[in-house]
Coordinates of C-alpha atoms and ligand atoms in Angstrom, one line a residue:
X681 CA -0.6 43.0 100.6
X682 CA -1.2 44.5 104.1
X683 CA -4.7 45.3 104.2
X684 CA -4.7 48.4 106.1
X685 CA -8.8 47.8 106.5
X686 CA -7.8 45.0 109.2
X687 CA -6.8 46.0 112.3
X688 CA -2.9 44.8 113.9
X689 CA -2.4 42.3 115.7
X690 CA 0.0 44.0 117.5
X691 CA 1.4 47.7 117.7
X692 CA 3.8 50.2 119.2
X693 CA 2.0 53.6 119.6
X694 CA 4.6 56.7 120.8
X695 CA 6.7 54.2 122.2
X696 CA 9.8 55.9 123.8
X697 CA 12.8 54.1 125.9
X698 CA 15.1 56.4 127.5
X699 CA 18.3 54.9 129.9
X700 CA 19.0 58.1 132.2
X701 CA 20.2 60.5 129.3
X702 CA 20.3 58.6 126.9
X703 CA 17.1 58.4 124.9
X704 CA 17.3 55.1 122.6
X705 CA 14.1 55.8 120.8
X706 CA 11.5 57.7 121.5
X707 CA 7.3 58.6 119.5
X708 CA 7.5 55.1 117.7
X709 CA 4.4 54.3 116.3
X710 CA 4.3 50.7 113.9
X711 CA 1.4 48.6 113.3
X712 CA 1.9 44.9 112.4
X713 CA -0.7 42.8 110.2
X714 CA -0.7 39.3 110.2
X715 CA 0.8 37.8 107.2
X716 CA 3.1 40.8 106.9
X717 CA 7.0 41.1 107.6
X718 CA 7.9 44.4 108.5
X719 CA 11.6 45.4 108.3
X720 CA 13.7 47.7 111.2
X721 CA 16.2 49.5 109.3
X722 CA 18.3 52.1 110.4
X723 CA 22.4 52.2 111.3
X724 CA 24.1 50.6 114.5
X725 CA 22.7 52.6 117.4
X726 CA 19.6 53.7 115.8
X727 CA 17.4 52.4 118.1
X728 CA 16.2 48.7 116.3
X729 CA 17.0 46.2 118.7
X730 CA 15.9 49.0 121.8
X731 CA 12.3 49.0 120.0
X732 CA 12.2 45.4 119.1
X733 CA 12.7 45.0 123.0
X734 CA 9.7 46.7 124.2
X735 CA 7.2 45.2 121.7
X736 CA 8.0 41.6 123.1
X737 CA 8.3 42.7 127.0
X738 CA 12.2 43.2 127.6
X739 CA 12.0 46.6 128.4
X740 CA 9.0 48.7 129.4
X741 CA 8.3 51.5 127.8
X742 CA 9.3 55.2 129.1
X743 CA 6.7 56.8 126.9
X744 CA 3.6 55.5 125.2
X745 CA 2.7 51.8 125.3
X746 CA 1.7 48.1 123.4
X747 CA -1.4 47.5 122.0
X748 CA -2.3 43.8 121.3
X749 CA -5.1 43.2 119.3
X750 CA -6.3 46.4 119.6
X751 CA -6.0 46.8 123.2
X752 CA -3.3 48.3 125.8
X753 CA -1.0 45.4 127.1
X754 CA 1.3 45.8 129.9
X755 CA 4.2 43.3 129.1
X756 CA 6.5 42.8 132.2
X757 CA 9.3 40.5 130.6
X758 CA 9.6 38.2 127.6
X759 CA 7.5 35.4 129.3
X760 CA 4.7 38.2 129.6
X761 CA 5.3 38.8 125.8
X762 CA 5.2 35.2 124.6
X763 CA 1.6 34.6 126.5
X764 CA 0.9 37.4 124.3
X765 CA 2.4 35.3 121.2
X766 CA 5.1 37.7 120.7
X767 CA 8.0 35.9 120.5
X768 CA 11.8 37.2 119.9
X769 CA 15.2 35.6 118.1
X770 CA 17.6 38.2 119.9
X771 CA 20.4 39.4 118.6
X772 CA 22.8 38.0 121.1
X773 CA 22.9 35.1 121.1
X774 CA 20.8 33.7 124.3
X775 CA 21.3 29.5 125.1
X776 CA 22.1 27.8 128.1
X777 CA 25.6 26.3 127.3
X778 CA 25.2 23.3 129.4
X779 CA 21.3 22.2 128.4
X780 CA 21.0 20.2 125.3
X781 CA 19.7 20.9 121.9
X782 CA 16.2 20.1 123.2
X783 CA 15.9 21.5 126.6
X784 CA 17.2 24.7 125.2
X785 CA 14.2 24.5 122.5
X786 CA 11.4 23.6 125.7
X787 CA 12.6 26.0 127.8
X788 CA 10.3 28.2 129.7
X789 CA 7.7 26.5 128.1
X790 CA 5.0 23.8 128.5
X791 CA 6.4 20.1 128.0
X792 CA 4.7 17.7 126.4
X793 CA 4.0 14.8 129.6
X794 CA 3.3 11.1 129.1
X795 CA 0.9 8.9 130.2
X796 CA 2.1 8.3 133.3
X797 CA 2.9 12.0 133.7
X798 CA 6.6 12.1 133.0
X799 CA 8.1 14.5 130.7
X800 CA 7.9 13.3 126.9
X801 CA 11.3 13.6 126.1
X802 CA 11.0 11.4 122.8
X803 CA 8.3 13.4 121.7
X804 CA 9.8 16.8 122.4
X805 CA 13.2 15.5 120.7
X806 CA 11.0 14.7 117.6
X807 CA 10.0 18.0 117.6
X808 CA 12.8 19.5 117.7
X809 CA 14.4 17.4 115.0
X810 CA 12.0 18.1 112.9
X811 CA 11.8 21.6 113.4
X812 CA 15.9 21.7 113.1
X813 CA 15.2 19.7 110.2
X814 CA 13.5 22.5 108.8
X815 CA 16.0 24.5 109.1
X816 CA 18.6 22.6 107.1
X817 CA 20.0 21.1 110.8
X818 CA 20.6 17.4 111.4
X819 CA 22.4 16.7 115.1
X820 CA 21.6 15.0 117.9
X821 CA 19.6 17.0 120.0
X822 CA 20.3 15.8 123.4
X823 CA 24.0 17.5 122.7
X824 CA 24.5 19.9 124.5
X825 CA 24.8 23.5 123.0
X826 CA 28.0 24.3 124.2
X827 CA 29.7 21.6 121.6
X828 CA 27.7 23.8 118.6
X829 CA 29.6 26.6 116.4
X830 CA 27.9 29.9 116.5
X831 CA 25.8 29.2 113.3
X832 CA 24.3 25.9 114.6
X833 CA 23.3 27.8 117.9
X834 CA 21.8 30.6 116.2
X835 CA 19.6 28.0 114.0
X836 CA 18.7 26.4 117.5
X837 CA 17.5 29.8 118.9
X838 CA 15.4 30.0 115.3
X839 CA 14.2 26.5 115.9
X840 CA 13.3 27.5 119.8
X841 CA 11.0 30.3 118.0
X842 CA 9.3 28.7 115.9
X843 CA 8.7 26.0 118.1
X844 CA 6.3 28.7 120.1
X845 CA 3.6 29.0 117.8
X846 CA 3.5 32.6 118.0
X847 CA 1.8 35.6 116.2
X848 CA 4.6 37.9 116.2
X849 CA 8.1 37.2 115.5
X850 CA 11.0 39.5 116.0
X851 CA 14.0 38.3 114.2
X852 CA 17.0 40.7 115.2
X853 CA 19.6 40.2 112.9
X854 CA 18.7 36.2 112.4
X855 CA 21.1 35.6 109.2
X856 CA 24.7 37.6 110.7
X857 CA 26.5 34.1 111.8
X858 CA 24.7 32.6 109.1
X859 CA 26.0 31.6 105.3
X860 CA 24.1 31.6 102.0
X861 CA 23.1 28.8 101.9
X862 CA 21.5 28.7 105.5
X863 CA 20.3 32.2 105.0
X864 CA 18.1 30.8 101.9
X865 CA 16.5 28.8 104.2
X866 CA 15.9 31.1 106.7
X867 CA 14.4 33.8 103.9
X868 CA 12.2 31.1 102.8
X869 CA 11.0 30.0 106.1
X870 CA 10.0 33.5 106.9
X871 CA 7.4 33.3 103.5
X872 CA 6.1 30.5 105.1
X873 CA 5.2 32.3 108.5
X874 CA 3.6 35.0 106.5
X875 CA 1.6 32.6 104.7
X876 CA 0.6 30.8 107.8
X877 CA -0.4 34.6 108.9
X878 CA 2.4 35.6 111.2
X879 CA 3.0 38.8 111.6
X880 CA 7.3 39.1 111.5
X881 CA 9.3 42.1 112.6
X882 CA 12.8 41.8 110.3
X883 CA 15.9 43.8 111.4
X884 CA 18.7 43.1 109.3
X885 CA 22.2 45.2 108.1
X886 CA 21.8 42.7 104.7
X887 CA 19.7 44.8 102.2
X888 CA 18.7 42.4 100.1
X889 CA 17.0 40.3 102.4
X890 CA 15.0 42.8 103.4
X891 CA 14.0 43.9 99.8
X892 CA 13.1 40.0 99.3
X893 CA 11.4 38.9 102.1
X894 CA 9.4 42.3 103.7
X895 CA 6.6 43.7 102.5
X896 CA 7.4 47.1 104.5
X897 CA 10.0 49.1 105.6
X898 CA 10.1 51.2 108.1
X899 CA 13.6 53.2 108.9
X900 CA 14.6 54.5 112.1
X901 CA 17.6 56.9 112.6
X902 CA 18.8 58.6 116.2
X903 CA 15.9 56.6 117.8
X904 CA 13.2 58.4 115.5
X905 CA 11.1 57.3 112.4
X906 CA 11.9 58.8 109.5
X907 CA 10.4 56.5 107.4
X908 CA 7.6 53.7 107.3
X909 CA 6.7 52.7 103.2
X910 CA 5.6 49.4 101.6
X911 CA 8.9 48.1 100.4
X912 CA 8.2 48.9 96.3
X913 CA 8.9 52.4 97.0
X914 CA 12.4 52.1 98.0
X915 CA 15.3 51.5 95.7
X916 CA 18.5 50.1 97.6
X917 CA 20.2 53.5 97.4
X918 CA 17.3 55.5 98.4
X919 CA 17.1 53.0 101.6
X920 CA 20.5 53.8 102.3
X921 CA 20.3 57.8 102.1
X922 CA 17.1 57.6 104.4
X923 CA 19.2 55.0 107.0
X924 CA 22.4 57.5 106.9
X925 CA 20.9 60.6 106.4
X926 CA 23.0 61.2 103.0
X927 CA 23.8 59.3 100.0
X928 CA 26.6 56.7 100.2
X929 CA 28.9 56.0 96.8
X930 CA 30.9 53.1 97.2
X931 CA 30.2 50.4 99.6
X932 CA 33.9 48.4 99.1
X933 CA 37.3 49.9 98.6
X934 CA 39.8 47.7 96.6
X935 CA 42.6 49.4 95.3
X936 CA 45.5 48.2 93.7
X937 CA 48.2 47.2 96.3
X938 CA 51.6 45.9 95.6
X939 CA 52.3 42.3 97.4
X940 CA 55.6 41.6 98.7
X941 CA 57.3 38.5 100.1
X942 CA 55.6 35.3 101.5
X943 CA 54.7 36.5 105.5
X944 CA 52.2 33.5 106.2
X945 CA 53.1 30.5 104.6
X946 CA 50.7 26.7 106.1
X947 CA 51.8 23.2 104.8
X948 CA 49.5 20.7 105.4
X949 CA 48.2 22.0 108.4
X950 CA 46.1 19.5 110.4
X951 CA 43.7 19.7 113.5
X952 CA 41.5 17.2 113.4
X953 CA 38.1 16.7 113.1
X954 CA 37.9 20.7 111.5
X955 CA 40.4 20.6 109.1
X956 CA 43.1 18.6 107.4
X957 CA 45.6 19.1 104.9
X958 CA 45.7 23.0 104.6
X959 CA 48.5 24.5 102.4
X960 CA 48.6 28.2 101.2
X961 CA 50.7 31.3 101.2
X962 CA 49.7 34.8 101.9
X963 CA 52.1 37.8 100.8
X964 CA 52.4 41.0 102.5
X965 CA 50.0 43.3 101.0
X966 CA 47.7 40.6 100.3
X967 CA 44.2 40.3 100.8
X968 CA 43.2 36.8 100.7
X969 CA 39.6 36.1 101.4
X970 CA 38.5 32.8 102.8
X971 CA 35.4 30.9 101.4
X972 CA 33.0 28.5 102.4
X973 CA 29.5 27.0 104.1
X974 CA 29.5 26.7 108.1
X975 CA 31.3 23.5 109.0
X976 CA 33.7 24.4 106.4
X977 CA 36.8 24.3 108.8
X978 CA 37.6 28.1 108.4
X979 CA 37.3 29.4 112.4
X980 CA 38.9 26.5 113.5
X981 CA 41.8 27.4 110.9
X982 CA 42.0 30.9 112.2
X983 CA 42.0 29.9 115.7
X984 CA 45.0 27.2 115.0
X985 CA 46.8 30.1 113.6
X986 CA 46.1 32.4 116.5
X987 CA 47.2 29.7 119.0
X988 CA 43.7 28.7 120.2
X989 CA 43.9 24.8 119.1
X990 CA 46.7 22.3 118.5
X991 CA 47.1 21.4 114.7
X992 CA 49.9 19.5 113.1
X993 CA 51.7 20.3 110.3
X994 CA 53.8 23.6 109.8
X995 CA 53.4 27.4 109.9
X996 CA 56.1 29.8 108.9
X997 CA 56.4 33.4 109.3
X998 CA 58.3 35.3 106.9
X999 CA 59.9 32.2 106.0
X1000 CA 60.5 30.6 109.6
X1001 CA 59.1 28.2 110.7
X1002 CA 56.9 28.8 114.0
X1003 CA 55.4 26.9 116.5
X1004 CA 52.4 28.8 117.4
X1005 CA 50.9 26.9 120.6
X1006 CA 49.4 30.0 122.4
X1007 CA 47.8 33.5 121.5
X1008 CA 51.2 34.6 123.1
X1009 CA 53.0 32.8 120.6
X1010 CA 50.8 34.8 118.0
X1011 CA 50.8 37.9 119.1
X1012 CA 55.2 37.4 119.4
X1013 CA 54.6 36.7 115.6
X1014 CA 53.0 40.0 115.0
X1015 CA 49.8 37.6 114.4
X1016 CA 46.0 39.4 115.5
X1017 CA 43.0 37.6 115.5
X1018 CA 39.5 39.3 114.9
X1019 CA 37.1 36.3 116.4
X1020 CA 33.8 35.6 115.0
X1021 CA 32.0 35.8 118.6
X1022 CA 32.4 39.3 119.7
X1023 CA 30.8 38.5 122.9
X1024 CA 32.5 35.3 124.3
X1025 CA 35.9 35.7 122.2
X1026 CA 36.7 39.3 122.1
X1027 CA 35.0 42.0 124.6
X1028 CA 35.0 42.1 128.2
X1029 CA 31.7 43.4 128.4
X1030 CA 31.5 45.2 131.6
X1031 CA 35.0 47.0 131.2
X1032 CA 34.3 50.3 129.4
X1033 CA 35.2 51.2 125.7
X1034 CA 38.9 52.7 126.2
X1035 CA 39.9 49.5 128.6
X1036 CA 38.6 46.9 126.1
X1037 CA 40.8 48.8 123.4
X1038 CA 43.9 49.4 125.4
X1039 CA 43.9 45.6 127.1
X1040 CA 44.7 44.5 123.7
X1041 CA 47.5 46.9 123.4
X1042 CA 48.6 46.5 126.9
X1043 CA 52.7 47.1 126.6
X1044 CA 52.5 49.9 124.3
X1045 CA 51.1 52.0 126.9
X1046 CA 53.4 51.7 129.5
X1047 CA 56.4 53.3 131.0
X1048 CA 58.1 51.3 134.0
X1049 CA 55.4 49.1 134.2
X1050 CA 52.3 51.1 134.3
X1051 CA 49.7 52.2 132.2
X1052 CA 49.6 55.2 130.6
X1053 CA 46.2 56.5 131.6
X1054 CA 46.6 59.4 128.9
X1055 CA 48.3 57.3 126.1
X1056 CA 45.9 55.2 126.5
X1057 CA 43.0 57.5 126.6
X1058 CA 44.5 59.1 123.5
X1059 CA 44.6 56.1 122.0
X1060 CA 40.8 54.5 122.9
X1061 CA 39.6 57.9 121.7
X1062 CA 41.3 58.3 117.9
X1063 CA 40.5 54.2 117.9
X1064 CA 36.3 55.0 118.8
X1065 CA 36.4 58.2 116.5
X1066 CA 38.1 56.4 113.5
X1067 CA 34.9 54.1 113.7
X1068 CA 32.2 56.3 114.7
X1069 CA 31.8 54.2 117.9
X1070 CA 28.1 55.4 118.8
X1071 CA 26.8 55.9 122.0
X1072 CA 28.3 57.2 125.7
X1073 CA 31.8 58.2 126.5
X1074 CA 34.6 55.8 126.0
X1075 CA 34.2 55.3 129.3
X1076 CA 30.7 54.2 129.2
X1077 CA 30.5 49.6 130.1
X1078 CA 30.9 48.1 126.6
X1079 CA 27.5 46.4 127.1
X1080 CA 25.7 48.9 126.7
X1081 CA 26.9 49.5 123.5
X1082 CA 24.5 48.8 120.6
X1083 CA 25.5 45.4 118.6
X1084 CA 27.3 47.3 115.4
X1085 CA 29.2 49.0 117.7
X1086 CA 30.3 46.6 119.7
X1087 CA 31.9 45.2 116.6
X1088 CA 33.9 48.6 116.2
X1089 CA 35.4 48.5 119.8
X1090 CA 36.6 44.8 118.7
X1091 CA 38.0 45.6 115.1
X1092 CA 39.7 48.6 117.1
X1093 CA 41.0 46.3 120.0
X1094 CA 42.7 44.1 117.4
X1095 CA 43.9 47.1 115.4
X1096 CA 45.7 48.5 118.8
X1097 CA 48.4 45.9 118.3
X1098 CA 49.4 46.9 114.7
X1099 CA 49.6 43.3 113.7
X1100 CA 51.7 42.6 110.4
X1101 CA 49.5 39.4 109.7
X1102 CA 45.6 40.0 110.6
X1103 CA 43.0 37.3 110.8
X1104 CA 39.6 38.5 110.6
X1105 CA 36.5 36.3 111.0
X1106 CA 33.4 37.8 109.9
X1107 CA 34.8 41.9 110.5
X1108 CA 31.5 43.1 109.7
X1109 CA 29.8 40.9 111.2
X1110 CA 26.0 42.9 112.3
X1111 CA 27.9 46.1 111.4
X1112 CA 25.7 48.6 109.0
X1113 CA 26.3 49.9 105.6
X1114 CA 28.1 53.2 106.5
X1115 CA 30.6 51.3 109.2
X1116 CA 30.9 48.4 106.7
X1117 CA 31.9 50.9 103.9
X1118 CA 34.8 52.3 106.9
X1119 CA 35.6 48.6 107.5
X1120 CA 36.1 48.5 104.2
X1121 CA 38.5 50.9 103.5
X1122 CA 40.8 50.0 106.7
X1123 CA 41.4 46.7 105.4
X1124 CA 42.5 48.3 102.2
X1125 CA 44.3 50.3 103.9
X1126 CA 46.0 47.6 105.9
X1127 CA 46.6 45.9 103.2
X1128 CA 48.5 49.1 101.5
X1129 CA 50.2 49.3 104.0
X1130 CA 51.8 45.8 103.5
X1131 CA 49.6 44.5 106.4
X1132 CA 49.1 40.8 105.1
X1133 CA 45.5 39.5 105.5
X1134 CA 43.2 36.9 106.4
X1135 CA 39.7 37.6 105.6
X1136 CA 37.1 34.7 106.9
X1137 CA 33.9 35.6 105.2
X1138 CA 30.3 34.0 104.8
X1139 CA 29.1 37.3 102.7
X1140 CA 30.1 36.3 99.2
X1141 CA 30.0 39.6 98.3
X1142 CA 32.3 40.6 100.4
X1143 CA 35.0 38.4 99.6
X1144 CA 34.9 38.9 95.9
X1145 CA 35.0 42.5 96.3
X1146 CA 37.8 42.9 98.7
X1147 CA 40.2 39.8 98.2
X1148 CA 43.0 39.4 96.0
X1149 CA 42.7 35.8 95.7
X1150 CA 40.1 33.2 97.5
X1151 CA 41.2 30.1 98.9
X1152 CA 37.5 27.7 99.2
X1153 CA 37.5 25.2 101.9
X1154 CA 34.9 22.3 102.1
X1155 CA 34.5 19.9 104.9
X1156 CA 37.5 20.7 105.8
X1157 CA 39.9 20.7 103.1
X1158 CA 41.1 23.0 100.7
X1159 CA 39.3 22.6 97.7
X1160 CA 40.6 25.8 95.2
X1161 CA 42.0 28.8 95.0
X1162 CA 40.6 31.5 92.6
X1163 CA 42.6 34.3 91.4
X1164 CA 40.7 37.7 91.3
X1165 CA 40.6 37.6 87.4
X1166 CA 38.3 34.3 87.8
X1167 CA 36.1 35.2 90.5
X1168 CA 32.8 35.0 89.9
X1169 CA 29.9 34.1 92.4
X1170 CA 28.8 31.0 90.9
X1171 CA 32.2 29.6 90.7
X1172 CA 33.2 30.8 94.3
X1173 CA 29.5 28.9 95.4
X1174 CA 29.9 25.6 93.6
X1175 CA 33.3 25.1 94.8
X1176 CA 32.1 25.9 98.2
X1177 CA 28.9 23.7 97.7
X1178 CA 31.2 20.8 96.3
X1179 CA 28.7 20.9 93.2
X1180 CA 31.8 20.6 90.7
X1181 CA 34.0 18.0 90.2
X1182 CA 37.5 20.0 91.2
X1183 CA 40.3 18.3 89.8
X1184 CA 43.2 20.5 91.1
X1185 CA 43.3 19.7 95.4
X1186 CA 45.4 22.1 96.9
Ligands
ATP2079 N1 20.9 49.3 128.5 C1 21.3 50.4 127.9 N2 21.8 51.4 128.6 C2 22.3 52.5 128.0 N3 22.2 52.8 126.7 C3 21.7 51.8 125.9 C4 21.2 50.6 126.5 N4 20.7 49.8 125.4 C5 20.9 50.6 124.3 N5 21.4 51.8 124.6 C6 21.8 52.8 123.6 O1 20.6 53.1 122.8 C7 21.0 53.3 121.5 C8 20.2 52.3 120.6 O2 20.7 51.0 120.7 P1 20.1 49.8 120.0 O3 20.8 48.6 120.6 O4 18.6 49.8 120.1 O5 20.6 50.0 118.5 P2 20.4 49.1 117.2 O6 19.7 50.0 116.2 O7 19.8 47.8 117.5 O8 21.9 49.0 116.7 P3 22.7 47.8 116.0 O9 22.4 47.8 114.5 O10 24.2 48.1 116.2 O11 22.3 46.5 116.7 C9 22.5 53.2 121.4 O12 23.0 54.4 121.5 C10 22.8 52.4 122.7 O13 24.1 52.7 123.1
MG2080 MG1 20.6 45.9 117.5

């Protein structure tokens, strides 16, 4: 596909990035041909999101340099690397809250003017409905972003991209907040870039995506190459060994545990606009998985539960009823929340690993009112090993952390309380295969230990592999609830989708 006869449009040659000690990559060397999506494997910390960084003018290189169209380029900062039509969708997510839709889309970038010399703001909003439009998006885009769930923001920082016109692309895990169905469009936009000759850099924990959409794969691990092939010449498993640096059996644990009596019992809970009318019971022991397209209602469910929104209608714990009005009330509940948005809900980014573990835990650590520093240290430590938290000390700021790994220190953090009912929204959320297959196996574990649990989930997969039943939510109401011996994808989708008439409403 990628005539190697033409020459790149753009290219990393011995490209090294080191932060003091720590060197984050170092001799990459990756062409990219227009027309041609190239994918960034490799595990949490490996180095992707460092390299996609200095191609588009983040970072500057420590070692070796960017060549654009053959020749060196000296990118200062992302606005040096758009000029150059390199253009990134970071992994963080990376909008002004208070802007709207549009001028978030514009930003740091030519307007379109009227006649008179005014800014065309009913030209640029056409734009960027159209664009959104695209995308599968229809809102109002003088809204401002901060009234958007974390999908619809990442498919405005999509739109903002492709409203550049660039050459190069960088999508750094586009599709994590995303569910299947967005995700399909996403994939399918990406074939149109190539056809319209962009070149596309493609970093993604999802497999599969990769093995559809690029035509290349090149695999990084400890911040080196170790692989660059034209996608036919992998096999899944055969990615995965290369990534981890040994083969990896079983992604998902599910073993057989015994459920006991009703912990978490919801009758017609209610919080309107999200959700109405939500009724279901989860046991202890139980793993029940949580279906459904963005807008379904499911966050806003967990977050009612956790004492983060008002709701009517009742909740009982082990068979009492509760009124759960703050995450105080929660957490007196033995209720723990995992929240979807690790960086506005769950870390203090600039505290370092062991305090964003122990915060959580706060109470547990003390004696006559202080903190423990070596409980606690004990503690953060076993927590960061038992997840293979990558990167400095557990002292080190958690921002520094790479995104996978941020994830751990949050899954940790909400571990730290030993919750006996645990919500978790999206747990492995940007997380790769060998920390998902860990993930895995602690909520098995949690659950074996007659933990009960809540797992929110866009990756289908995921749910039908790890819960014991699935509840499906549409628009927000509950539309069925699958026992494992009748879960199947298609049925799990079309109730999701609302593409079958379901006669029994929970
Ligand atoms: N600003 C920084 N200061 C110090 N270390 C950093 C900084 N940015 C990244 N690192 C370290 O460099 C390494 C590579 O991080 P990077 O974010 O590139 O990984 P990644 O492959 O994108 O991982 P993930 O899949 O989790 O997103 C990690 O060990 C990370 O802790
Ligand atoms: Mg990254």
């Amino acid at each position: 596909m990628s005539g190697q006869a033409r020459s790149p449009v753009c290219a990393l040659r011995s490209v090294g990035k080191q932060f003091g000690p720590v060197v984050a990559c170092e001799g990459i060397s990756i062409e990219l041909f227009a027309g041609e999506a190239v994918a960034l494997a490799g595990e949490n910390g490996a180095g992707k999101s460092t390299t996609a960084k200095c191609l588009y003018g983040y970072y500057s290189p420590t070692a070796g340099h960017i060549e654009v169209d053959g020749q060196e380029a000296t990118l200062r900062s992302p606005r040096d690397g758009e000029a150059a039509g390199i253009v990134v969708i970071p992994q963080e997510l990376d909008l002004f809250p208070e802007l709207s839709i549009v001028e978030n889309m514009f930003m740091g970038q030519e307007r379109p003017r009227t006649k008179i010399g005014t800014f065309d703001w009913g030209r640029m909003k056409k734009t960027a409905q159209d664009i959104l439009a695209r995308l599968g998006l229809r809102l109002d885009v003088s809204l401002p972003v901060k009234l958007l769930s974390a999908a619809n923001c990442k498919l405005v920082e999509i739109a903002r991209a492709l409203n550049r016109n660039a050459r190069v692309i960088i999508m750094d895990e586009p599709t994590a907040a995303l569910t299947d169905r967005e995700v399909r469009r996403l994939l399918s936009i990406v074939c149109d870039l190539k056809a319209q000759g962009v070149a596309v850099v493609y970093i993604s924990h999802r497999l599969d995506e990769i093995f559809e959409v690029c035509d290349r794969i090149v695999v990084l691990r400890d911040g080196k190459t170790v692989g660059d092939k034209p996608t036919s010449e992998f096999t899944e498993s055969s990615l995965v060994k290369m990534m981890v640096g040994r083969p990896l059996e079983s992604l998902f644990t599910h073993s057989p545990h015994p459920t006991g009596a009703v912990a978490l019992e919801v009758k017609s809970l209610t919080s309107s606009p999200s959700f109405r009318d939500v009724s279901f019971q989860l046991r202890r022991g139980e793993i029940l998985g949580i279906s459904g397209l963005i807008g379904a209602g499911r966050s806003e469910l967990a977050h009612a539960l956790f004492g983060l929104r008002p709701y009517s209608g009742q909740i009982l714990v082990d068979g009492t009823e509760t009124k759960v009005r703050s995450v105080s009330d929660a957490f007196a509940n033995g209720i723990a929340y995992l929240p979807e948005e690790r960086r506005s809900q769950g870390l203090i980014l600039p505290f370092s690993i062991q305090e964003n573990i122990s915060l959580a835990s706060l109470g547990r650590f003390t004696r006559f009112g202080l903190v423990s520093d070596k409980k606690e240290s004990d503690f953060a430590h076993k927590a960061a090993n038992d997840f293979t938290v990558v990167g400095a000390g557990i002292d080190a700021a958690v921002s520094v952390l790479s995104g996978g790994n941020q994830q751990k220190v949050l899954i940790a953090k909400t571990l730290a309380r030993n919750p006996r009912i645990i919500i978790l929204d999206e747990p492995t959320r940007g997380v790769d295969v060998g920390a998902k297959s860990e993930i895995y196996k602690i909520i098995d574990d949690l659950a074996r230990q007659g933990c009960a649990v809540l797992l929110i989930s866009s990756e289908l997969n995921e749910v039908l592999a790890m819960s014991d039943r699935i509840l499906v939510m549409r628009e927000g109401v509950a539309v069925q609830t699958f026992e494992r011996n009748e879960f199947s994808p298609e049925a799990i989708g079309a109730a999701a989708a609302g593409q079958k008439v379901v006669s029994d409403v929970a």
